[in-house]
CSV table of C-alpha atoms in Angstrom, one decimal:
chain,number,residue,atom,x,y,z
A,9,MET,CA,-167.5,164.9,-32.0
A,10,ASN,CA,-166.7,160.9,-32.0
A,11,LEU,CA,-167.5,159.2,-28.9
A,12,LEU,CA,-165.6,156.4,-29.5
A,13,THR,CA,-162.1,157.5,-29.5
A,14,ARG,CA,-159.4,154.4,-28.0
A,15,PRO,CA,-159.9,156.1,-24.0
A,16,ASN,CA,-163.9,155.4,-24.1
A,17,LEU,CA,-163.6,151.9,-25.8
A,18,VAL,CA,-160.9,150.9,-23.4
A,19,PHE,CA,-163.1,152.8,-20.5
A,20,LEU,CA,-166.6,150.9,-21.1
A,21,ALA,CA,-164.7,147.7,-21.7
A,22,ALA,CA,-162.5,148.0,-18.4
A,23,GLY,CA,-166.3,149.3,-16.6
A,24,GLY,CA,-167.7,146.7,-18.6
A,25,SER,CA,-165.2,144.1,-16.3
A,26,ALA,CA,-166.0,146.0,-13.4
A,27,ALA,CA,-169.7,146.2,-13.4
A,28,LEU,CA,-169.8,142.3,-14.5
A,29,MET,CA,-167.6,142.3,-10.6
A,30,LEU,CA,-169.9,144.2,-9.0
A,31,GLY,CA,-172.9,142.4,-10.3
A,32,ALA,CA,-171.1,139.3,-9.1
A,33,LEU,CA,-170.4,140.4,-6.0
A,34,PHE,CA,-174.3,141.5,-5.2
A,35,PHE,CA,-175.6,137.0,-6.1
A,36,GLN,CA,-172.5,136.9,-3.2
A,37,TYR,CA,-173.1,139.6,-0.5
A,38,VAL,CA,-176.7,141.0,-1.0
A,39,MET,CA,-178.9,137.9,-2.6
A,40,LYS,CA,-176.4,134.8,-0.8
A,41,LEU,CA,-175.8,133.1,-3.4
A,42,PRO,CA,-172.1,131.9,-2.1
A,43,PRO,CA,-170.0,130.8,-6.2
A,44,CYS,CA,-168.9,127.9,-7.7
A,45,GLU,CA,-165.0,127.2,-8.1
A,46,LEU,CA,-166.2,127.6,-11.9
A,47,CYS,CA,-168.1,131.1,-11.3
A,48,TYR,CA,-164.4,132.3,-9.0
A,49,TRP,CA,-162.8,130.7,-12.2
A,50,GLN,CA,-164.8,133.9,-14.7
A,51,ARG,CA,-163.6,136.1,-12.2
A,52,TYR,CA,-159.8,136.4,-12.6
A,53,PRO,CA,-159.9,137.2,-16.2
A,54,HIS,CA,-162.7,140.0,-15.8
A,55,ILE,CA,-159.7,141.0,-12.6
A,56,ALA,CA,-157.0,141.4,-15.5
A,57,ALA,CA,-159.2,143.3,-17.6
A,58,ILE,CA,-159.4,146.1,-15.8
A,59,ALA,CA,-155.9,145.9,-14.8
A,60,ILE,CA,-155.5,145.8,-18.3
A,61,GLY,CA,-158.0,148.6,-18.4
A,62,MET,CA,-155.9,151.1,-16.5
A,63,LEU,CA,-153.0,150.7,-17.4
A,64,ALA,CA,-154.5,151.3,-21.5
A,65,LEU,CA,-155.9,154.0,-19.7
A,66,MET,CA,-151.6,155.6,-19.9
A,67,ILE,CA,-149.7,153.1,-21.8
A,68,PRO,CA,-150.3,154.3,-26.0
A,69,GLY,CA,-150.9,151.8,-28.6
A,70,ARG,CA,-153.0,148.5,-29.7
A,71,GLY,CA,-150.9,145.5,-27.1
A,72,LEU,CA,-153.4,146.1,-24.2
A,73,PRO,CA,-156.4,146.5,-25.5
A,74,LEU,CA,-155.8,142.8,-27.6
A,75,LEU,CA,-154.6,141.8,-24.3
A,76,GLY,CA,-157.8,142.9,-22.8
A,77,ALA,CA,-159.6,141.2,-25.9
A,78,LEU,CA,-157.5,138.0,-24.3
A,79,ALA,CA,-159.2,138.5,-21.0
A,80,ALA,CA,-162.5,138.9,-21.8
A,81,LEU,CA,-162.4,136.6,-24.7
A,82,THR,CA,-161.1,134.2,-21.5
A,83,THR,CA,-163.9,134.7,-19.1
A,84,SER,CA,-166.1,134.8,-22.0
A,85,GLY,CA,-165.0,131.0,-22.8
A,86,ILE,CA,-164.9,129.8,-19.4
A,87,GLY,CA,-168.7,130.9,-18.8
A,88,VAL,CA,-169.4,128.2,-22.2
A,89,TYR,CA,-168.0,125.8,-20.7
A,90,HIS,CA,-169.6,126.3,-17.3
A,91,THR,CA,-173.0,126.8,-19.1
A,92,GLY,CA,-172.4,122.7,-20.2
A,93,VAL,CA,-171.7,122.2,-17.1
A,94,GLU,CA,-175.1,123.3,-15.8
A,95,ARG,CA,-177.2,121.7,-18.4
A,96,ALA,CA,-175.1,118.3,-18.4
A,97,TRP,CA,-173.8,119.2,-22.1
A,98,TRP,CA,-170.1,117.0,-20.3
A,99,LYS,CA,-168.2,117.0,-17.6
A,100,GLY,CA,-167.4,119.4,-15.4
A,101,PRO,CA,-164.6,119.2,-13.0
A,102,GLU,CA,-165.1,116.5,-10.3
A,103,SER,CA,-164.7,119.8,-7.9
A,104,CYS,CA,-167.6,120.6,-7.6
A,105,THR,CA,-169.9,118.5,-9.8
A,106,GLY,CA,-171.8,115.3,-8.0
A,107,GLY,CA,-170.6,112.2,-7.3
A,108,GLY,CA,-167.2,113.9,-8.2
A,109,ASP,CA,-164.5,112.0,-6.3
A,110,ALA,CA,-162.0,114.7,-5.7
A,111,LEU,CA,-165.1,116.2,-2.6
A,112,GLY,CA,-163.2,114.3,-0.5
A,113,GLY,CA,-165.1,110.6,-0.3
A,114,LEU,CA,-167.9,112.8,1.5
A,115,SER,CA,-170.7,111.0,1.3
A,116,GLY,CA,-174.5,113.5,0.7
A,117,SER,CA,-175.2,112.4,4.6
A,118,ASP,CA,-171.7,114.0,4.8
A,119,LEU,CA,-171.9,117.0,3.4
A,120,LEU,CA,-175.4,117.7,4.6
A,121,SER,CA,-173.7,117.1,8.3
A,122,MET,CA,-173.4,119.6,10.8
A,123,ASP,CA,-169.5,118.2,11.5
A,124,THR,CA,-167.9,118.4,8.1
A,125,PRO,CA,-166.5,121.7,6.3
A,126,THR,CA,-169.1,123.2,5.2
A,127,GLY,CA,-169.0,126.2,1.2
A,128,ILE,CA,-168.8,123.5,-0.7
A,129,VAL,CA,-171.2,125.4,-4.0
A,130,MET,CA,-171.8,122.1,-6.7
A,131,CYS,CA,-170.7,123.7,-10.3
A,132,ASP,CA,-173.2,122.2,-12.0
A,133,GLU,CA,-176.9,122.9,-9.8
A,134,VAL,CA,-178.1,126.7,-11.4
A,135,PRO,CA,-179.2,129.2,-8.3
A,136,TRP,CA,-180.3,132.2,-10.1
A,137,GLU,CA,-182.0,132.4,-14.6
A,138,MET,CA,-183.2,135.3,-16.4
A,139,PHE,CA,-185.0,134.4,-19.3
A,140,THR,CA,-184.2,130.3,-19.3
A,141,LEU,CA,-179.9,132.1,-19.0
A,142,SER,CA,-177.6,131.2,-16.0
A,143,MET,CA,-175.2,133.7,-14.2
A,144,ALA,CA,-172.7,132.0,-16.5
A,145,SER,CA,-174.8,132.0,-19.5
A,146,TRP,CA,-174.9,135.4,-19.2
A,147,ASN,CA,-171.0,136.8,-18.1
A,148,ALA,CA,-170.3,134.7,-21.6
A,149,ILE,CA,-173.0,136.9,-23.9
A,150,ALA,CA,-171.7,140.0,-21.6
A,151,SER,CA,-167.9,139.0,-21.2
A,152,PHE,CA,-168.2,138.3,-25.9
A,153,GLY,CA,-169.7,141.9,-26.2
A,154,LEU,CA,-166.7,143.5,-23.9
A,155,VAL,CA,-164.1,141.3,-26.8
A,156,LEU,CA,-165.7,142.6,-29.2
A,157,ILE,CA,-164.4,147.0,-27.5
A,158,TRP,CA,-161.7,145.6,-26.5
A,159,LEU,CA,-161.0,144.7,-30.8
A,160,LEU,CA,-162.6,148.1,-31.3
A,161,ALA,CA,-159.7,150.2,-28.5
A,162,ALA,CA,-157.0,148.5,-30.7
A,163,ARG,CA,-158.6,148.9,-33.7
A,164,SER,CA,-158.8,152.7,-33.1
A,165,ARG,CA,-156.3,155.9,-34.5
A,166,VAL,CA,-157.7,158.4,-31.7
């Protein structure tokens, strides 16, 4: 019995994106770690991969699994970029990194003031890590694994 059939691989890849999205929502709502702008960017390709997976289970062919691989590769790339921003390897978006002019000219005391809007989450700070890897890093690694599963699904003839 071959378990590596196209439907099983598609289900595994799309399910992996769903699991990563559930994990992100767990950290956001249960652990009270609000996402930054780059965290949201990493979520969108997972949502697309889930939708692609549902379609790929109904429509045969290689096109949809290849599109799923592209979605997983996109979120993996964003995760690598986010990791680099967190580790100060390169600059991140000015809207969510330290000292960015796009923060509307707010000073540090303004950000702490009760009179200013709340909800600014910095992209260059690591709120949680495991084995010295941040959530962005883990997303990059897991998503790259999903790319491989999507590619196996595209290659599968069964």
